[in-house]
Amino acid sequence: SGVSKKLSEAAALKKQANAKKSELEVDYSKRNVQLNNTKNSLNTNKQRRRATQKEIDELEAQIRQIINQNVSVG
């Protein structure tokens, strides 16, 4: 009958929708992992940059110290 045809169509559509939902959830998970990896590497880069900047500051301080010593000697 027409009713059972409609019911089976509805069931098929529901199955399709569930499959699509699963697919989207997997996609979302993958993107989330990528996003977290990107955030982590960004943070790592920031930490490296800070450490490098600290080294640069220390070297510049040493250079100033040497220059000041030479100026006062000279």
mmCIF file with all atom_site columns, C-alpha atoms in Angstrom:
data_model
loop_
_atom_site.group_PDB
_atom_site.id
_atom_site.type_symbol
_atom_site.label_atom_id
_atom_site.label_alt_id
_atom_site.label_comp_id
_atom_site.label_asym_id
_atom_site.label_entity_id
_atom_site.label_seq_id
_atom_site.pdbx_PDB_ins_code
_atom_site.Cartn_x
_atom_site.Cartn_y
_atom_site.Cartn_z
_atom_site.occupancy
_atom_site.B_iso_or_equiv
_atom_site.pdbx_formal_charge
_atom_site.auth_seq_id
_atom_site.auth_comp_id
_atom_site.auth_asym_id
_atom_site.auth_atom_id
_atom_site.pdbx_PDB_model_num
ATOM 1  C CA . SER A 1 1  ? 0.000  0.000  0.000  1.00 0.00 ? 1  SER A CA 1
ATOM 2  C CA . GLY A 1 2  ? 0.911  3.665  -0.286 1.00 0.00 ? 2  GLY A CA 1
ATOM 3  C CA . VAL A 1 3  ? 1.441  3.942  3.476  1.00 0.00 ? 3  VAL A CA 1
ATOM 4  C CA . SER A 1 4  ? 4.053  1.188  3.660  1.00 0.00 ? 4  SER A CA 1
ATOM 5  C CA . LYS A 1 5  ? 5.839  2.691  0.639  1.00 0.00 ? 5  LYS A CA 1
ATOM 6  C CA . LYS A 1 6  ? 5.972  6.069  2.428  1.00 0.00 ? 6  LYS A CA 1
ATOM 7  C CA . LEU A 1 7  ? 7.229  4.379  5.597  1.00 0.00 ? 7  LEU A CA 1
ATOM 8  C CA . SER A 1 8  ? 10.022 2.578  3.777  1.00 0.00 ? 8  SER A CA 1
ATOM 9  C CA . GLU A 1 9  ? 10.974 5.809  1.989  1.00 0.00 ? 9  GLU A CA 1
ATOM 10 C CA . ALA A 1 10 ? 11.063 7.585  5.337  1.00 0.00 ? 10 ALA A CA 1
ATOM 11 C CA . ALA A 1 11 ? 13.209 4.802  6.815  1.00 0.00 ? 11 ALA A CA 1
ATOM 12 C CA . ALA A 1 12 ? 15.607 5.034  3.864  1.00 0.00 ? 12 ALA A CA 1
ATOM 13 C CA . LEU A 1 13 ? 15.860 8.803  4.268  1.00 0.00 ? 13 LEU A CA 1
ATOM 14 C CA . LYS A 1 14 ? 16.491 8.423  7.987  1.00 0.00 ? 14 LYS A CA 1
ATOM 15 C CA . LYS A 1 15 ? 19.256 5.926  7.268  1.00 0.00 ? 15 LYS A CA 1
ATOM 16 C CA . GLN A 1 16 ? 20.800 8.376  4.764  1.00 0.00 ? 16 GLN A CA 1
ATOM 17 C CA . ALA A 1 17 ? 20.567 11.222 7.263  1.00 0.00 ? 17 ALA A CA 1
ATOM 18 C CA . ASN A 1 18 ? 22.254 9.122  9.965  1.00 0.00 ? 18 ASN A CA 1
ATOM 19 C CA . ALA A 1 19 ? 25.053 8.146  7.588  1.00 0.00 ? 19 ALA A CA 1
ATOM 20 C CA . LYS A 1 20 ? 25.590 11.796 6.668  1.00 0.00 ? 20 LYS A CA 1
ATOM 21 C CA . LYS A 1 21 ? 25.558 12.757 10.351 1.00 0.00 ? 21 LYS A CA 1
ATOM 22 C CA . SER A 1 22 ? 28.238 10.143 11.103 1.00 0.00 ? 22 SER A CA 1
ATOM 23 C CA . GLU A 1 23 ? 30.319 11.367 8.188  1.00 0.00 ? 23 GLU A CA 1
ATOM 24 C CA . LEU A 1 24 ? 30.086 14.967 9.436  1.00 0.00 ? 24 LEU A CA 1
ATOM 25 C CA . GLU A 1 25 ? 31.003 13.938 12.984 1.00 0.00 ? 25 GLU A CA 1
ATOM 26 C CA . VAL A 1 26 ? 34.132 12.161 11.713 1.00 0.00 ? 26 VAL A CA 1
ATOM 27 C CA . ASP A 1 27 ? 35.014 15.199 9.593  1.00 0.00 ? 27 ASP A CA 1
ATOM 28 C CA . TYR A 1 28 ? 34.470 17.483 12.595 1.00 0.00 ? 28 TYR A CA 1
ATOM 29 C CA . SER A 1 29 ? 36.730 15.259 14.725 1.00 0.00 ? 29 SER A CA 1
ATOM 30 C CA . LYS A 1 30 ? 39.489 15.333 12.117 1.00 0.00 ? 30 LYS A CA 1
ATOM 31 C CA . ARG A 1 31 ? 39.282 19.105 11.806 1.00 0.00 ? 31 ARG A CA 1
ATOM 32 C CA . ASN A 1 32 ? 39.346 19.448 15.585 1.00 0.00 ? 32 ASN A CA 1
ATOM 33 C CA . VAL A 1 33 ? 42.510 17.351 15.761 1.00 0.00 ? 33 VAL A CA 1
ATOM 34 C CA . GLN A 1 34 ? 44.112 19.489 13.034 1.00 0.00 ? 34 GLN A CA 1
ATOM 35 C CA . LEU A 1 35 ? 43.091 22.652 14.858 1.00 0.00 ? 35 LEU A CA 1
ATOM 36 C CA . ASN A 1 36 ? 44.584 21.411 18.129 1.00 0.00 ? 36 ASN A CA 1
ATOM 37 C CA . ASN A 1 37 ? 47.797 20.406 16.367 1.00 0.00 ? 37 ASN A CA 1
ATOM 38 C CA . THR A 1 38 ? 48.005 23.860 14.816 1.00 0.00 ? 38 THR A CA 1
ATOM 39 C CA . LYS A 1 39 ? 47.403 25.531 18.196 1.00 0.00 ? 39 LYS A CA 1
ATOM 40 C CA . ASN A 1 40 ? 50.069 23.361 19.805 1.00 0.00 ? 40 ASN A CA 1
ATOM 41 C CA . SER A 1 41 ? 52.675 24.124 17.178 1.00 0.00 ? 41 SER A CA 1
ATOM 42 C CA . LEU A 1 42 ? 51.785 27.817 17.373 1.00 0.00 ? 42 LEU A CA 1
ATOM 43 C CA . ASN A 1 43 ? 52.346 27.747 21.144 1.00 0.00 ? 43 ASN A CA 1
ATOM 44 C CA . THR A 1 44 ? 55.614 25.857 20.688 1.00 0.00 ? 44 THR A CA 1
ATOM 45 C CA . ASN A 1 45 ? 56.763 28.491 18.181 1.00 0.00 ? 45 ASN A CA 1
ATOM 46 C CA . LYS A 1 46 ? 55.820 31.289 20.601 1.00 0.00 ? 46 LYS A CA 1
ATOM 47 C CA . GLN A 1 47 ? 57.820 29.624 23.378 1.00 0.00 ? 47 GLN A CA 1
ATOM 48 C CA . ARG A 1 48 ? 60.824 29.189 21.082 1.00 0.00 ? 48 ARG A CA 1
ATOM 49 C CA . ARG A 1 49 ? 60.593 32.801 19.976 1.00 0.00 ? 49 ARG A CA 1
ATOM 50 C CA . ARG A 1 50 ? 60.470 33.990 23.607 1.00 0.00 ? 50 ARG A CA 1
ATOM 51 C CA . ALA A 1 51 ? 63.487 31.849 24.497 1.00 0.00 ? 51 ALA A CA 1
ATOM 52 C CA . THR A 1 52 ? 65.411 33.176 21.476 1.00 0.00 ? 52 THR A CA 1
ATOM 53 C CA . GLN A 1 53 ? 64.450 36.755 22.308 1.00 0.00 ? 53 GLN A CA 1
ATOM 54 C CA . LYS A 1 54 ? 65.680 36.200 25.871 1.00 0.00 ? 54 LYS A CA 1
ATOM 55 C CA . GLU A 1 55 ? 69.034 34.983 24.525 1.00 0.00 ? 55 GLU A CA 1
ATOM 56 C CA . ILE A 1 56 ? 69.236 38.005 22.213 1.00 0.00 ? 56 ILE A CA 1
ATOM 57 C CA . ASP A 1 57 ? 68.480 40.373 25.114 1.00 0.00 ? 57 ASP A CA 1
ATOM 58 C CA . GLU A 1 58 ? 71.188 38.738 27.222 1.00 0.00 ? 58 GLU A CA 1
ATOM 59 C CA . LEU A 1 59 ? 73.748 39.007 24.403 1.00 0.00 ? 59 LEU A CA 1
ATOM 60 C CA . GLU A 1 60 ? 72.846 42.660 23.816 1.00 0.00 ? 60 GLU A CA 1
ATOM 61 C CA . ALA A 1 61 ? 73.297 43.355 27.535 1.00 0.00 ? 61 ALA A CA 1
ATOM 62 C CA . GLN A 1 62 ? 76.729 41.713 27.408 1.00 0.00 ? 62 GLN A CA 1
ATOM 63 C CA . ILE A 1 63 ? 77.662 43.793 24.359 1.00 0.00 ? 63 ILE A CA 1
ATOM 64 C CA . ARG A 1 64 ? 76.579 47.003 26.126 1.00 0.00 ? 64 ARG A CA 1
ATOM 65 C CA . GLN A 1 65 ? 78.598 45.984 29.164 1.00 0.00 ? 65 GLN A CA 1
ATOM 66 C CA . ILE A 1 66 ? 81.721 45.408 27.044 1.00 0.00 ? 66 ILE A CA 1
ATOM 67 C CA . ILE A 1 67 ? 81.237 48.715 25.225 1.00 0.00 ? 67 ILE A CA 1
ATOM 68 C CA . ASN A 1 68 ? 80.802 50.567 28.535 1.00 0.00 ? 68 ASN A CA 1
ATOM 69 C CA . GLN A 1 69 ? 83.942 48.946 29.952 1.00 0.00 ? 69 GLN A CA 1
ATOM 70 C CA . ASN A 1 70 ? 85.931 49.934 26.863 1.00 0.00 ? 70 ASN A CA 1
ATOM 71 C CA . VAL A 1 71 ? 84.576 53.476 26.946 1.00 0.00 ? 71 VAL A CA 1
ATOM 72 C CA . SER A 1 72 ? 85.482 53.909 30.606 1.00 0.00 ? 72 SER A CA 1
ATOM 73 C CA . VAL A 1 73 ? 88.955 52.405 29.997 1.00 0.00 ? 73 VAL A CA 1
ATOM 74 C CA . GLY A 1 74 ? 89.550 54.426 26.854 1.00 0.00 ? 74 GLY A CA 1
#
